[in-house]
Tab-separated table of C-alpha atoms in Angstrom:
chain	number	residue	atom	x	y	z
A	1	MET	CA	168.584	-14.676	1.294
A	2	ASN	CA	169.534	-17.186	3.568
A	3	ILE	CA	167.184	-17.508	6.574
A	4	LYS	CA	168.670	-18.976	10.070
A	5	LEU	CA	165.372	-20.478	11.853
A	6	ASP	CA	166.246	-21.795	15.600
A	7	LYS	CA	164.826	-24.938	17.234
A	8	LYS	CA	161.512	-23.323	18.442
A	9	GLN	CA	160.683	-22.007	14.908
A	10	ALA	CA	161.783	-25.136	13.471
A	11	ILE	CA	159.392	-27.277	16.004
A	12	ALA	CA	156.773	-25.054	14.906
A	13	ILE	CA	156.365	-24.926	11.877
A	14	GLY	CA	157.011	-29.196	11.427
A	15	ALA	CA	154.041	-29.328	13.632
A	16	ILE	CA	152.149	-27.425	11.174
A	17	ALA	CA	153.172	-28.819	8.169
A	18	ALA	CA	151.909	-32.147	9.299
A	19	ALA	CA	148.244	-31.181	11.181
A	20	GLY	CA	147.464	-29.528	7.300
A	21	ILE	CA	148.410	-33.515	5.828
A	22	VAL	CA	146.300	-34.834	8.048
A	23	LEU	CA	143.255	-31.869	7.323
A	24	ALA	CA	144.155	-32.925	4.055
A	25	ILE	CA	143.512	-36.035	4.080
A	26	LEU	CA	140.472	-35.909	6.323
A	27	ILE	CA	139.047	-33.347	3.434
A	28	LEU	CA	139.762	-35.957	0.906
A	29	GLY	CA	138.293	-39.150	2.666
A	30	THR	CA	134.760	-37.080	3.282
A	31	GLY	CA	134.211	-36.753	-0.148
A	32	ASN	CA	134.927	-40.045	-1.437
A	33	SER	CA	132.443	-40.903	1.101
A	34	ARG	CA	129.792	-38.885	-0.342
A	35	THR	CA	130.351	-40.557	-4.340
A	36	ALA	CA	131.604	-43.848	-3.624
A	37	PRO	CA	126.871	-45.813	-1.880
A	38	PRO	CA	126.940	-48.390	0.431
A	39	ALA	CA	127.498	-51.953	-0.299
A	40	ALA	CA	124.121	-51.665	1.217
A	41	ALA	CA	122.217	-49.019	-1.521
A	42	LYS	CA	124.163	-51.142	-4.013
A	43	VAL	CA	121.373	-54.827	-3.225
A	44	GLU	CA	118.655	-52.119	-3.259
A	45	ALA	CA	120.186	-50.523	-6.300
A	46	HIS	CA	119.244	-54.059	-7.708
A	47	ALA	CA	116.130	-54.924	-9.931
A	48	GLU	CA	113.722	-57.406	-8.428
A	49	LYS	CA	114.163	-60.960	-9.144
A	50	LYS	CA	111.086	-62.847	-10.940
A	51	ASP	CA	110.558	-65.797	-12.310
A	52	GLU	CA	108.466	-67.009	-16.288
A	53	HIS	CA	105.119	-65.201	-13.918
A	54	GLY	CA	105.840	-61.732	-13.249
A	55	HIS	CA	106.201	-62.989	-9.113
A	56	ALA	CA	109.147	-62.599	-6.410
A	57	GLU	CA	111.477	-65.167	-5.599
A	58	VAL	CA	112.806	-66.095	-2.422
A	59	GLU	CA	117.030	-67.556	-2.832
A	60	GLY	CA	116.613	-71.555	-4.281
A	61	ARG	CA	115.023	-73.429	-7.294
A	62	LEU	CA	113.839	-76.206	-7.260
A	63	GLU	CA	114.508	-78.077	-10.287
A	64	LEU	CA	112.893	-81.467	-10.057
A	65	SER	CA	111.916	-83.829	-13.446
A	66	ALA	CA	108.059	-84.926	-14.087
A	67	ALA	CA	108.416	-88.806	-12.922
A	68	GLN	CA	110.145	-87.130	-9.477
A	69	SER	CA	107.233	-84.964	-8.406
A	70	ARG	CA	105.037	-87.484	-9.202
A	71	ALA	CA	107.696	-89.408	-7.147
A	72	ALA	CA	107.497	-86.678	-4.456
A	73	GLY	CA	103.007	-87.803	-4.454
A	74	VAL	CA	103.164	-83.580	-5.782
A	75	VAL	CA	99.897	-83.217	-7.587
A	76	ILE	CA	99.503	-79.556	-9.333
A	77	ALA	CA	96.782	-77.623	-9.538
A	78	THR	CA	95.768	-74.386	-10.688
A	79	ALA	CA	95.137	-70.432	-8.929
A	80	ALA	CA	92.455	-69.507	-9.378
A	81	PRO	CA	89.078	-67.379	-8.409
A	82	GLY	CA	86.951	-69.099	-5.309
A	83	ARG	CA	84.624	-68.221	-2.328
A	84	ILE	CA	85.723	-68.291	1.485
A	85	LYS	CA	84.078	-68.898	4.019
A	86	THR	CA	83.991	-67.333	7.626
A	87	THR	CA	83.727	-69.004	10.407
A	88	VAL	CA	83.028	-69.159	13.662
A	89	ALA	CA	84.857	-72.398	15.829
A	90	LEU	CA	83.121	-73.738	18.772
A	91	PRO	CA	83.776	-76.469	21.881
A	92	GLY	CA	80.459	-79.659	21.679
A	93	GLU	CA	80.438	-82.886	22.674
A	94	ILE	CA	78.033	-85.606	21.183
A	95	ARG	CA	74.928	-86.123	21.781
A	96	PHE	CA	72.388	-88.828	21.888
A	97	ASN	CA	68.580	-87.222	20.248
A	98	GLU	CA	66.323	-86.741	22.363
A	99	ASP	CA	63.840	-87.643	20.129
A	100	ARG	CA	64.968	-91.042	19.187
A	101	THR	CA	65.572	-92.250	23.105
A	102	ALA	CA	63.035	-94.093	24.995
A	103	HIS	CA	62.647	-95.234	28.936
A	104	VAL	CA	61.181	-98.540	28.650
A	105	VAL	CA	58.125	-99.073	31.361
A	106	PRO	CA	55.837	-101.850	31.898
A	107	ARG	CA	52.847	-99.817	32.393
A	108	LEU	CA	52.018	-103.308	34.634
A	109	ALA	CA	52.998	-104.622	37.930
A	110	GLY	CA	54.365	-107.704	37.127
A	111	VAL	CA	56.528	-111.082	37.836
A	112	VAL	CA	59.785	-111.248	35.159
A	113	GLU	CA	59.750	-114.324	32.760
A	114	ALA	CA	61.847	-113.530	29.866
A	115	VAL	CA	64.558	-111.231	29.374
A	116	HIS	CA	65.899	-111.177	25.425
A	117	ALA	CA	67.667	-108.067	25.189
A	118	ASP	CA	71.426	-107.194	26.237
A	119	LEU	CA	72.938	-104.791	26.658
A	120	GLY	CA	74.341	-102.794	23.479
A	121	GLN	CA	71.694	-105.061	21.229
A	122	LEU	CA	70.320	-103.216	18.380
A	123	VAL	CA	66.413	-104.246	18.267
A	124	LYS	CA	63.932	-103.882	16.305
A	125	LYS	CA	61.197	-102.105	16.169
A	126	GLY	CA	58.336	-104.589	17.779
A	127	GLN	CA	61.263	-106.698	19.041
A	128	VAL	CA	60.152	-109.003	22.184
A	129	LEU	CA	62.020	-107.678	25.083
A	130	ALA	CA	60.710	-109.133	27.675
A	131	VAL	CA	58.257	-110.739	28.659
A	132	ILE	CA	55.913	-110.280	32.277
A	133	ALA	CA	53.580	-112.154	34.373
A	134	SER	CA	50.457	-110.091	34.959
A	135	THR	CA	47.333	-110.422	37.072
A	136	ASP	CA	46.076	-106.581	35.827
A	137	LEU	CA	47.470	-107.754	32.590
A	138	SER	CA	45.025	-111.621	33.052
A	139	GLU	CA	41.808	-109.189	34.502
A	140	GLN	CA	41.302	-106.582	31.393
A	141	ARG	CA	42.142	-109.697	28.921
A	142	SER	CA	39.123	-111.322	31.274
A	143	GLU	CA	37.209	-107.752	30.610
A	144	LEU	CA	37.868	-107.481	26.676
A	145	LEU	CA	36.499	-111.113	26.432
A	146	SER	CA	33.346	-110.301	28.339
A	147	ALA	CA	32.622	-107.690	26.334
A	148	GLN	CA	33.352	-109.349	22.814
A	149	ARG	CA	30.262	-112.680	24.205
A	150	ARG	CA	28.278	-109.977	25.353
A	151	LEU	CA	27.814	-108.397	22.256
A	152	SER	CA	27.909	-111.476	20.169
A	153	LEU	CA	24.839	-112.106	22.051
A	154	ALA	CA	23.237	-108.737	22.408
A	155	ARG	CA	24.054	-108.649	18.170
A	156	SER	CA	21.706	-112.117	17.891
A	157	THR	CA	18.888	-110.394	19.895
A	158	TYR	CA	18.677	-107.516	17.822
A	159	GLU	CA	18.539	-109.957	14.930
A	160	ARG	CA	15.648	-111.784	16.320
A	161	GLU	CA	13.693	-109.162	17.648
A	162	GLU	CA	14.485	-106.488	13.824
A	163	LYS	CA	13.570	-110.112	13.025
A	164	LEU	CA	9.691	-110.025	14.729
A	165	TRP	CA	9.444	-106.741	14.791
A	166	ARG	CA	9.402	-106.661	10.867
A	167	GLU	CA	6.446	-109.528	10.510
A	168	LYS	CA	4.625	-107.692	12.542
A	169	ILE	CA	4.824	-110.219	15.593
A	170	SER	CA	7.113	-107.841	19.183
A	171	ALA	CA	5.778	-105.048	19.416
A	172	GLU	CA	8.398	-101.900	18.335
A	173	GLN	CA	9.840	-101.381	22.152
A	174	ASP	CA	11.629	-104.058	22.408
A	175	TYR	CA	12.930	-104.490	19.307
A	176	LEU	CA	14.027	-100.323	20.015
A	177	GLN	CA	15.851	-102.018	23.125
A	178	ALA	CA	17.459	-105.024	22.216
A	179	GLN	CA	19.006	-102.129	19.376
A	180	GLN	CA	20.069	-100.432	21.815
A	181	ALA	CA	21.033	-103.503	24.181
A	182	TRP	CA	23.239	-104.061	20.842
A	183	ARG	CA	24.994	-100.157	20.555
A	184	GLU	CA	25.683	-100.201	24.201
A	185	ALA	CA	28.182	-103.607	24.170
A	186	GLU	CA	29.236	-102.563	20.737
A	187	ILE	CA	30.358	-99.888	22.978
A	188	ALA	CA	32.370	-102.565	26.167
A	189	VAL	CA	34.675	-104.488	23.659
A	190	GLN	CA	36.009	-100.367	21.630
A	191	ASN	CA	36.437	-99.441	24.998
A	192	ALA	CA	38.282	-102.457	26.874
A	193	GLN	CA	40.168	-103.381	22.988
A	194	GLN	CA	41.371	-99.267	24.263
A	195	LYS	CA	42.483	-99.680	27.810
A	196	LEU	CA	44.320	-103.193	26.081
A	197	SER	CA	46.189	-101.027	23.642
A	198	ALA	CA	46.637	-98.221	26.094
A	199	LEU	CA	49.272	-100.882	27.700
A	200	GLY	CA	50.862	-102.252	24.096
A	201	ALA	CA	49.447	-105.694	24.899
A	202	SER	CA	47.074	-107.669	22.400
A	203	GLY	CA	43.312	-108.900	22.331
A	204	ALA	CA	43.845	-112.557	21.880
A	205	ALA	CA	47.171	-113.944	23.422
A	206	LYS	CA	47.969	-116.994	22.546
A	207	GLY	CA	48.806	-118.939	25.949
A	208	PRO	CA	48.831	-116.771	28.760
A	209	LEU	CA	46.032	-114.423	29.631
A	210	ASN	CA	48.688	-113.256	32.221
A	211	ARG	CA	51.107	-112.820	29.795
A	212	TYR	CA	52.427	-109.279	28.961
A	213	GLU	CA	55.107	-108.387	26.374
A	214	ILE	CA	57.365	-106.094	26.069
A	215	ARG	CA	58.482	-104.661	22.944
A	216	ALA	CA	60.734	-102.437	21.693
A	217	PRO	CA	59.756	-99.122	21.358
A	218	PHE	CA	62.062	-97.735	17.448
A	219	ASP	CA	64.821	-99.724	16.317
A	220	GLY	CA	68.005	-98.564	18.423
A	221	MET	CA	70.256	-99.809	20.532
A	222	VAL	CA	70.173	-100.811	24.810
A	223	LEU	CA	72.202	-98.548	26.700
A	224	GLU	CA	70.834	-99.472	29.530
A	225	LYS	CA	68.621	-102.778	31.470
A	226	HIS	CA	67.513	-102.621	35.028
A	227	ILE	CA	65.229	-106.148	34.448
A	228	ALA	CA	66.488	-109.480	35.913
A	229	LEU	CA	64.790	-112.621	35.078
A	230	GLY	CA	61.863	-113.325	37.655
A	231	GLU	CA	62.000	-110.337	39.130
A	232	ALA	CA	59.275	-108.461	40.996
A	233	VAL	CA	58.463	-104.902	38.911
A	234	LYS	CA	56.563	-101.716	38.756
A	235	GLU	CA	54.150	-100.284	35.868
A	236	ASP	CA	56.690	-97.561	36.490
A	237	ALA	CA	60.306	-99.534	36.394
A	238	ASN	CA	62.671	-98.057	33.921
A	239	ILE	CA	63.608	-101.560	32.251
A	240	PHE	CA	65.559	-100.258	29.549
A	241	VAL	CA	66.257	-97.181	27.854
A	242	ILE	CA	66.704	-97.651	24.384
A	243	SER	CA	68.199	-94.806	21.560
A	244	ASP	CA	68.476	-95.174	17.344
A	245	LEU	CA	72.141	-94.039	17.206
A	246	SER	CA	70.918	-93.485	13.659
A	247	THR	CA	71.556	-89.558	14.346
A	248	VAL	CA	73.069	-88.285	16.999
A	249	TRP	CA	73.473	-84.413	18.590
A	250	ALA	CA	76.276	-82.335	18.359
A	251	GLU	CA	75.508	-80.382	21.797
A	252	ILE	CA	77.396	-76.770	21.518
A	253	ALA	CA	78.111	-73.899	24.092
A	254	VAL	CA	77.354	-70.146	22.453
A	255	PRO	CA	78.636	-67.235	24.169
A	256	ALA	CA	76.608	-63.972	24.219
A	257	LYS	CA	79.008	-62.337	21.186
A	258	ASP	CA	78.685	-65.592	18.915
A	259	LEU	CA	74.079	-65.614	19.394
A	260	ALA	CA	74.582	-63.342	16.408
A	261	THR	CA	75.939	-66.069	14.267
A	262	VAL	CA	74.338	-69.244	15.877
A	263	ARG	CA	71.309	-69.105	14.350
A	264	MET	CA	68.979	-71.958	13.774
A	265	GLY	CA	68.690	-73.794	10.045
A	266	GLY	CA	72.178	-72.786	9.910
A	267	LYS	CA	74.812	-74.969	8.560
A	268	ALA	CA	77.842	-76.081	10.420
A	269	GLU	CA	80.518	-78.547	10.125
A	270	VAL	CA	81.390	-80.385	13.041
A	271	LYS	CA	85.245	-82.137	12.973
A	272	ALA	CA	86.553	-84.830	16.273
A	273	SER	CA	88.904	-84.385	18.424
A	274	ALA	CA	90.172	-87.352	19.306
A	275	PHE	CA	89.718	-88.939	15.565
A	276	ASP	CA	89.621	-87.384	11.822
A	277	ALA	CA	86.800	-87.505	11.342
A	278	SER	CA	84.213	-84.437	10.346
A	279	ALA	CA	80.415	-84.391	9.173
A	280	LYS	CA	78.313	-80.883	7.789
A	281	GLY	CA	74.881	-80.898	9.783
A	282	THR	CA	72.374	-78.140	10.465
A	283	ILE	CA	72.031	-76.139	14.079
A	284	THR	CA	68.444	-77.515	15.219
A	285	TYR	CA	68.166	-75.441	18.210
A	286	VAL	CA	69.503	-71.923	19.246
A	287	GLY	CA	68.814	-71.678	23.860
A	288	ALA	CA	67.082	-68.420	24.466
A	289	LEU	CA	68.236	-68.611	27.704
A	290	LEU	CA	71.757	-67.773	28.539
A	291	GLY	CA	73.276	-69.820	31.737
A	292	GLU	CA	74.011	-68.360	35.039
A	293	GLN	CA	76.964	-69.742	35.720
A	294	THR	CA	77.805	-70.368	32.090
A	295	ARG	CA	76.667	-66.909	30.714
A	296	THR	CA	76.743	-68.849	26.988
A	297	ALA	CA	74.229	-70.359	25.220
A	298	LYS	CA	73.151	-74.171	24.335
A	299	ALA	CA	72.903	-74.921	20.687
A	300	ARG	CA	73.014	-78.051	18.833
A	301	ILE	CA	73.156	-79.002	15.578
A	302	SER	CA	71.512	-83.546	13.834
A	303	LEU	CA	73.634	-85.321	12.705
A	304	ALA	CA	73.372	-88.217	10.571
A	305	ASN	CA	75.385	-90.991	12.499
A	306	PRO	CA	75.300	-94.510	9.455
A	307	ASP	CA	78.064	-95.900	10.683
A	308	MET	CA	78.323	-95.239	14.391
A	309	ALA	CA	81.299	-93.138	14.227
A	310	TRP	CA	80.045	-90.621	16.696
A	311	ARG	CA	79.653	-91.811	19.561
A	312	PRO	CA	78.032	-90.300	22.747
A	313	GLY	CA	80.086	-88.309	25.092
A	314	LEU	CA	83.049	-87.559	22.294
A	315	PHE	CA	84.425	-83.904	22.334
A	316	VAL	CA	84.582	-82.339	19.268
A	317	SER	CA	85.100	-78.572	17.028
A	318	VAL	CA	81.861	-77.298	15.628
A	319	GLU	CA	82.775	-74.313	12.904
A	320	VAL	CA	80.077	-72.021	12.132
A	321	VAL	CA	79.724	-70.895	8.578
A	322	SER	CA	79.649	-67.136	9.665
A	323	GLY	CA	79.761	-65.953	6.318
A	324	GLU	CA	81.345	-65.660	2.834
A	325	ALA	CA	83.126	-63.516	0.314
A	326	ASP	CA	84.137	-63.487	-3.254
A	327	ALA	CA	88.156	-63.513	-3.658
A	328	PRO	CA	89.865	-62.928	-6.645
A	329	VAL	CA	92.834	-65.873	-6.628
A	330	THR	CA	92.804	-69.171	-3.729
A	331	VAL	CA	94.882	-71.533	-3.209
A	332	GLN	CA	94.221	-74.597	-0.748
A	333	THR	CA	95.773	-74.759	2.642
A	334	GLU	CA	97.529	-76.870	2.235
A	335	ALA	CA	99.450	-75.402	-0.390
A	336	ILE	CA	101.424	-73.198	1.858
A	337	GLN	CA	104.476	-73.563	3.208
A	338	THR	CA	107.130	-71.044	5.044
A	339	VAL	CA	110.071	-70.603	3.768
A	340	GLU	CA	112.554	-67.843	5.016
A	341	ASP	CA	109.940	-67.241	7.089
A	342	LYS	CA	107.510	-66.270	5.014
A	343	PRO	CA	104.655	-67.619	3.679
A	344	VAL	CA	105.318	-69.170	-0.116
A	345	VAL	CA	103.506	-71.942	-2.609
A	346	PHE	CA	105.915	-73.610	-5.151
A	347	VAL	CA	105.152	-72.184	-8.474
A	348	GLN	CA	105.621	-74.654	-11.082
A	349	VAL	CA	108.250	-73.615	-13.033
A	350	LYS	CA	110.279	-75.287	-16.691
A	351	ASP	CA	111.986	-78.361	-15.178
A	352	GLY	CA	111.264	-78.095	-11.638
A	353	TYR	CA	109.500	-75.690	-8.887
A	354	GLN	CA	110.088	-72.025	-7.318
A	355	ALA	CA	109.126	-71.088	-3.765
A	356	THR	CA	106.889	-67.726	-4.248
A	357	PRO	CA	106.505	-65.059	-2.197
A	358	VAL	CA	102.652	-64.034	-1.406
A	359	ILE	CA	100.601	-61.811	1.100
A	360	LEU	CA	97.772	-64.349	2.171
A	361	GLY	CA	93.962	-63.208	3.626
A	362	ARG	CA	90.860	-64.521	4.494
A	363	SER	CA	91.314	-68.454	4.990
A	364	ASP	CA	88.369	-70.937	5.780
A	365	GLY	CA	91.049	-73.938	6.422
A	366	LYS	CA	90.868	-75.694	3.148
A	367	TRP	CA	91.220	-72.787	1.047
A	368	THR	CA	92.454	-69.062	1.039
A	369	GLU	CA	93.279	-66.087	-0.021
A	370	VAL	CA	95.987	-64.978	-2.026
A	371	ARG	CA	96.070	-61.214	-2.714
A	372	GLN	CA	99.644	-60.399	-3.610
A	373	GLY	CA	102.193	-63.027	-5.446
A	374	LEU	CA	99.785	-65.094	-6.933
A	375	ARG	CA	97.887	-64.565	-10.362
A	376	ALA	CA	94.744	-66.568	-10.938
A	377	GLY	CA	95.619	-69.124	-13.365
A	378	THR	CA	99.422	-69.753	-12.255
A	379	PRO	CA	100.547	-73.703	-11.902
A	380	TYR	CA	100.928	-75.080	-8.323
A	381	ALA	CA	101.696	-77.401	-5.905
A	382	ALA	CA	98.546	-77.792	-4.753
A	383	GLN	CA	99.757	-81.639	-2.088
A	384	GLY	CA	103.470	-82.383	-1.374
A	385	SER	CA	104.485	-79.041	-1.846
A	386	PHE	CA	106.397	-80.191	2.743
A	387	VAL	CA	108.307	-82.472	-0.161
A	388	LEU	CA	109.244	-79.411	-2.190
A	389	LYS	CA	109.767	-77.395	1.303
A	390	SER	CA	112.479	-80.475	2.911
A	391	GLU	CA	113.970	-81.380	-1.004
A	392	LEU	CA	114.699	-77.058	-0.739
A	393	GLY	CA	116.033	-77.439	2.345
A	394	LYS	CA	118.534	-79.857	1.310
A	395	ASP	CA	119.782	-77.828	-1.360
A	396	SER	CA	120.761	-75.260	0.114
A	397	ALA	CA	121.802	-76.362	3.130
A	398	GLY	CA	124.123	-78.409	0.176
A	399	HIS	CA	125.309	-74.512	-1.177
A	400	GLU	CA	126.324	-72.668	2.011
A	401	HIS	CA	129.463	-75.720	2.788
């Protein structure tokens, strides 16, 4: 049967057919998108790559022989359980040990006849620092000499009276009076000797009676000197300052929130800010009051200073141990590097090293806890890991080109 269509009908039929074709294409496209996973899903579906120890890998393994490792300064250690110390870091300053710092005064007025010590000089206990001519000292020594002469005469008189009394020649009263005079003469000599001892002078002077020798009270260094030849000095003049620098104090300012951590008898580590040096000491003092302006309490750590490296005025950082905790896996802190914005440890594998991502925990600066990514007993690059990171970066750059 022949059906004749006019022009308008033919156009309408063509439009309907075209719409059907487009709809079929859309339906087929939607079906394909539901069955075919995107590239990202394929990556996630892949199994995570692991090394021979079962640890997750980041891209790139570094192949190095034993000789190359030694040349690079790589030192191998083993991840193991450890004890992590938690610390509080506080700023501080090295100061003199005030218990071993002396302001030397003459104790007697006089004129300086000699000076035997200079600034910065190390002196020994009892060493003569200066010599002063003092009229007061001359009088004290004269008093001692007179008392000693009287004592000698009183002893002779007592001995004679005792002999006469025993022979029934002299009366007992004369004997008792001589005995009393002898005892009083002994007391006078002791008194004169103690006066000289309090002045730091000896009684039996070799030379002029007015010669007064000022001596060092202990071993130390001359830090200040305020005396010159021919100068008249008073008895309370501060002529020398001597400090024993074999021990010093590290003084720190402790905020109120850290007072529970910083306690007397606690252990602390002092690190120099100007150079690479550290020392361990004991907290010997914690102030009971807070400063009105700083709102901090003073505390100090006593440090041994045998090499004189800890100089007063040096700024330091003081780490006070606030607690300790056991960690199942620890590594040396310097072994940890960052690769692809992740902390990694270079684990020793066959023919090289693998940068293994890790999740870190607590750290005391020397040791760091590894919470995930590493097992105890795994060998790793404890030293030289930065060199391995550099070599790994070179390999990655070469593959990109």
